[in-house]
Tab-separated table of C-alpha atoms in Angstrom:
chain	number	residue	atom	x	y	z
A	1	UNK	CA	-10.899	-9.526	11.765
A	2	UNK	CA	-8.315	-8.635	9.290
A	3	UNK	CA	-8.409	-5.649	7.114
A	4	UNK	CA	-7.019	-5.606	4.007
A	5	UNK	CA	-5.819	-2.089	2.067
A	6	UNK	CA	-5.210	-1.504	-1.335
A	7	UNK	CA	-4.336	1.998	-3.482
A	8	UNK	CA	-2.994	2.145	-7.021
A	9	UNK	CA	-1.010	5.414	-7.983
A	10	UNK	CA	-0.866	6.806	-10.993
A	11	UNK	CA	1.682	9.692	-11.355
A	12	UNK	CA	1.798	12.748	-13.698
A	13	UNK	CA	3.596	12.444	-17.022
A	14	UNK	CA	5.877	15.030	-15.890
A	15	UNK	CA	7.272	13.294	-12.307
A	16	UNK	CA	10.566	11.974	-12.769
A	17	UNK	CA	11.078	8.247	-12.372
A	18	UNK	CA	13.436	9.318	-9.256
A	19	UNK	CA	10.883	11.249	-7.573
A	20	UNK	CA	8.837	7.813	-8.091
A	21	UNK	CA	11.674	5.739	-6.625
A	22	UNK	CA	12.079	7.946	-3.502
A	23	UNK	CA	7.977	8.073	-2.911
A	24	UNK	CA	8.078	3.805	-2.926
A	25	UNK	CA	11.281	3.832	-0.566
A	26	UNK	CA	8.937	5.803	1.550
A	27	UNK	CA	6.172	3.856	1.008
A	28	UNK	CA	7.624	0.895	2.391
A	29	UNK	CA	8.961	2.814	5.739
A	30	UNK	CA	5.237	2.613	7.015
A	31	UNK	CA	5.171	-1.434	7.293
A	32	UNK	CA	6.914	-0.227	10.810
A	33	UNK	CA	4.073	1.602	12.219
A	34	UNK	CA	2.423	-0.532	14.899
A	35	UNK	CA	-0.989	-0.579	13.560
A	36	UNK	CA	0.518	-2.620	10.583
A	37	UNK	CA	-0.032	-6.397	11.281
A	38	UNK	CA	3.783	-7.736	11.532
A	39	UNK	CA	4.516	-5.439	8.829
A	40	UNK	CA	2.776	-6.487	6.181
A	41	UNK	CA	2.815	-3.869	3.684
A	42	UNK	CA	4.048	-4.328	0.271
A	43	UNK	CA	4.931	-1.922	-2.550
A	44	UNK	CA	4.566	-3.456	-5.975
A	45	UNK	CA	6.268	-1.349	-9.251
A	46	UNK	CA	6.175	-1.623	-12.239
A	47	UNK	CA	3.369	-3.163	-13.299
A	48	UNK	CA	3.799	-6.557	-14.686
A	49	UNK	CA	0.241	-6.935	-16.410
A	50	UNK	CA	-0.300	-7.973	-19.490
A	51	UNK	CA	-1.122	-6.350	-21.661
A	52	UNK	CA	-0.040	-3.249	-19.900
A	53	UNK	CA	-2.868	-1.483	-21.238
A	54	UNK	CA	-5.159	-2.980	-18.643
A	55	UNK	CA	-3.195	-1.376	-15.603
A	56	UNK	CA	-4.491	1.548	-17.054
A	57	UNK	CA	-1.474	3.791	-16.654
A	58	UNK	CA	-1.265	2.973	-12.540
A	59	UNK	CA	1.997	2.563	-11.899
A	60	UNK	CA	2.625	1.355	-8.268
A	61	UNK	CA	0.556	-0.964	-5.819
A	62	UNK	CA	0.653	-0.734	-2.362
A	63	UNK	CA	-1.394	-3.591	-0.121
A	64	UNK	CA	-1.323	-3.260	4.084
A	65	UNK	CA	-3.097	-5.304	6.201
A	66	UNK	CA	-4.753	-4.145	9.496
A	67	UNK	CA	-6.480	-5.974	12.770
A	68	UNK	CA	-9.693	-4.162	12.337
A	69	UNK	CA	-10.782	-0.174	10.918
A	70	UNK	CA	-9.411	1.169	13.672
A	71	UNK	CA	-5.904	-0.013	12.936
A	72	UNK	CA	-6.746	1.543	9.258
A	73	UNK	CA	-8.106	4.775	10.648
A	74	UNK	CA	-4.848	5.082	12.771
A	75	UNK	CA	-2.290	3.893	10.023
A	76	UNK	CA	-4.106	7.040	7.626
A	77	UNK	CA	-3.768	9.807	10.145
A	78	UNK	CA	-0.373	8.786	11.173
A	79	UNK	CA	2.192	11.778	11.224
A	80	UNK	CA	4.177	9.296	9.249
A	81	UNK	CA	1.732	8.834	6.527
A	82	UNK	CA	0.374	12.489	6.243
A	83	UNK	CA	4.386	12.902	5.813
A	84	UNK	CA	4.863	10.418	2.715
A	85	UNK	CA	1.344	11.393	1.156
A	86	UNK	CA	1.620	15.308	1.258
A	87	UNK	CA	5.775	15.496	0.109
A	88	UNK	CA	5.722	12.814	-2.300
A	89	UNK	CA	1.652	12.301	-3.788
A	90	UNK	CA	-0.883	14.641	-4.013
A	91	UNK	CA	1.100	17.657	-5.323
A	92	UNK	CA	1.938	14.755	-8.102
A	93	UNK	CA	-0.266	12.280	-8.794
A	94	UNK	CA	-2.800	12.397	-11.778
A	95	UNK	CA	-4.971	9.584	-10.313
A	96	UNK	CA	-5.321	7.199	-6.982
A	97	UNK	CA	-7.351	4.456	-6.024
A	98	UNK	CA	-8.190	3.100	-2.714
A	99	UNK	CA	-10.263	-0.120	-1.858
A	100	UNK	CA	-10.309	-1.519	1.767
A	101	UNK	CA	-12.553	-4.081	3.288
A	102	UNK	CA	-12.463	-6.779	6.143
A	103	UNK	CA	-11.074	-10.081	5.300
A	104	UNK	CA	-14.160	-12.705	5.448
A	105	UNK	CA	-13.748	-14.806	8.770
A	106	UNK	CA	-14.044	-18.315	6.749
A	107	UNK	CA	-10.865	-16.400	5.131
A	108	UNK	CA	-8.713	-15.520	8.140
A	109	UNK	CA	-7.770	-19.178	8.723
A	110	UNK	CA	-6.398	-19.357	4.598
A	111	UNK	CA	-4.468	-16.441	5.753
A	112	UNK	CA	-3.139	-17.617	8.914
A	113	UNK	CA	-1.706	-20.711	7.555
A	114	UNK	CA	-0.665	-18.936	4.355
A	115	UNK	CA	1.824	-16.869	6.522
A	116	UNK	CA	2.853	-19.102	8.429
A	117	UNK	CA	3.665	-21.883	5.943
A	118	UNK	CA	5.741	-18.638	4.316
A	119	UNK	CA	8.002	-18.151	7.244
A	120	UNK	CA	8.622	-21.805	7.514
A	121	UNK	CA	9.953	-22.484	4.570
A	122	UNK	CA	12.295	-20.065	4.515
């Protein structure tokens, strides 16, 4: 089983774009924790929707993927993440969204050769 996680961030109007840079540089430092499958965490900013409007202000993406809830459960209490999250989001974000669930079985194959049809052609 594969779990997949997703959160949307939404900053203040107030946080400097650099404080924004530095928290997705961070971000991306947790695709090396070991309950990560082969690092597969992605940090997605700005925002290419259109029209903007319907990203509804959230400015950066992040998606992880995970063998199971346990893997989840370990990547969130990680002294690494509580690090990221408490210096860099909650003293500045005005809204976050979080939605994880388990890749479908009939799915996991899609994925598998997805991934590795990616790493073979480049």
């Amino acid at each position: 089983m594969t779990v997949i996680h997703i959160v949307l961030f939404k900053f203040r109007a107030d946080v400097p774009m650099s404080h924004k840079e530095e928290f997705i540089s961070e971000l991306r430092t947790l695709r090396h924790l070991p309950c990560v499958v082969k690092n597969l965490l992605f940090v997605g900013s700005p925002s290419i929707t259109t029209p903007v409007e319907k990203s509804q202000g959230f400015e950066i993406s992040l998606v992880s993927f995970h063998h199971d809830a346990q893997a989840l459960e370990a990547y969130q209490q990680s002294k690494e993440h509580e690090r990221v999250t408490s210096r860099y989001l909650w003293d500045y974000k005005e809204d976050v969204v979080r939605f994880d669930f388990e890749l479908p079985s009939e799915d996991e194959g899609v994925l598998r050769a997805f991934a590795k049809s990616w790493t073979s052609d480049s």
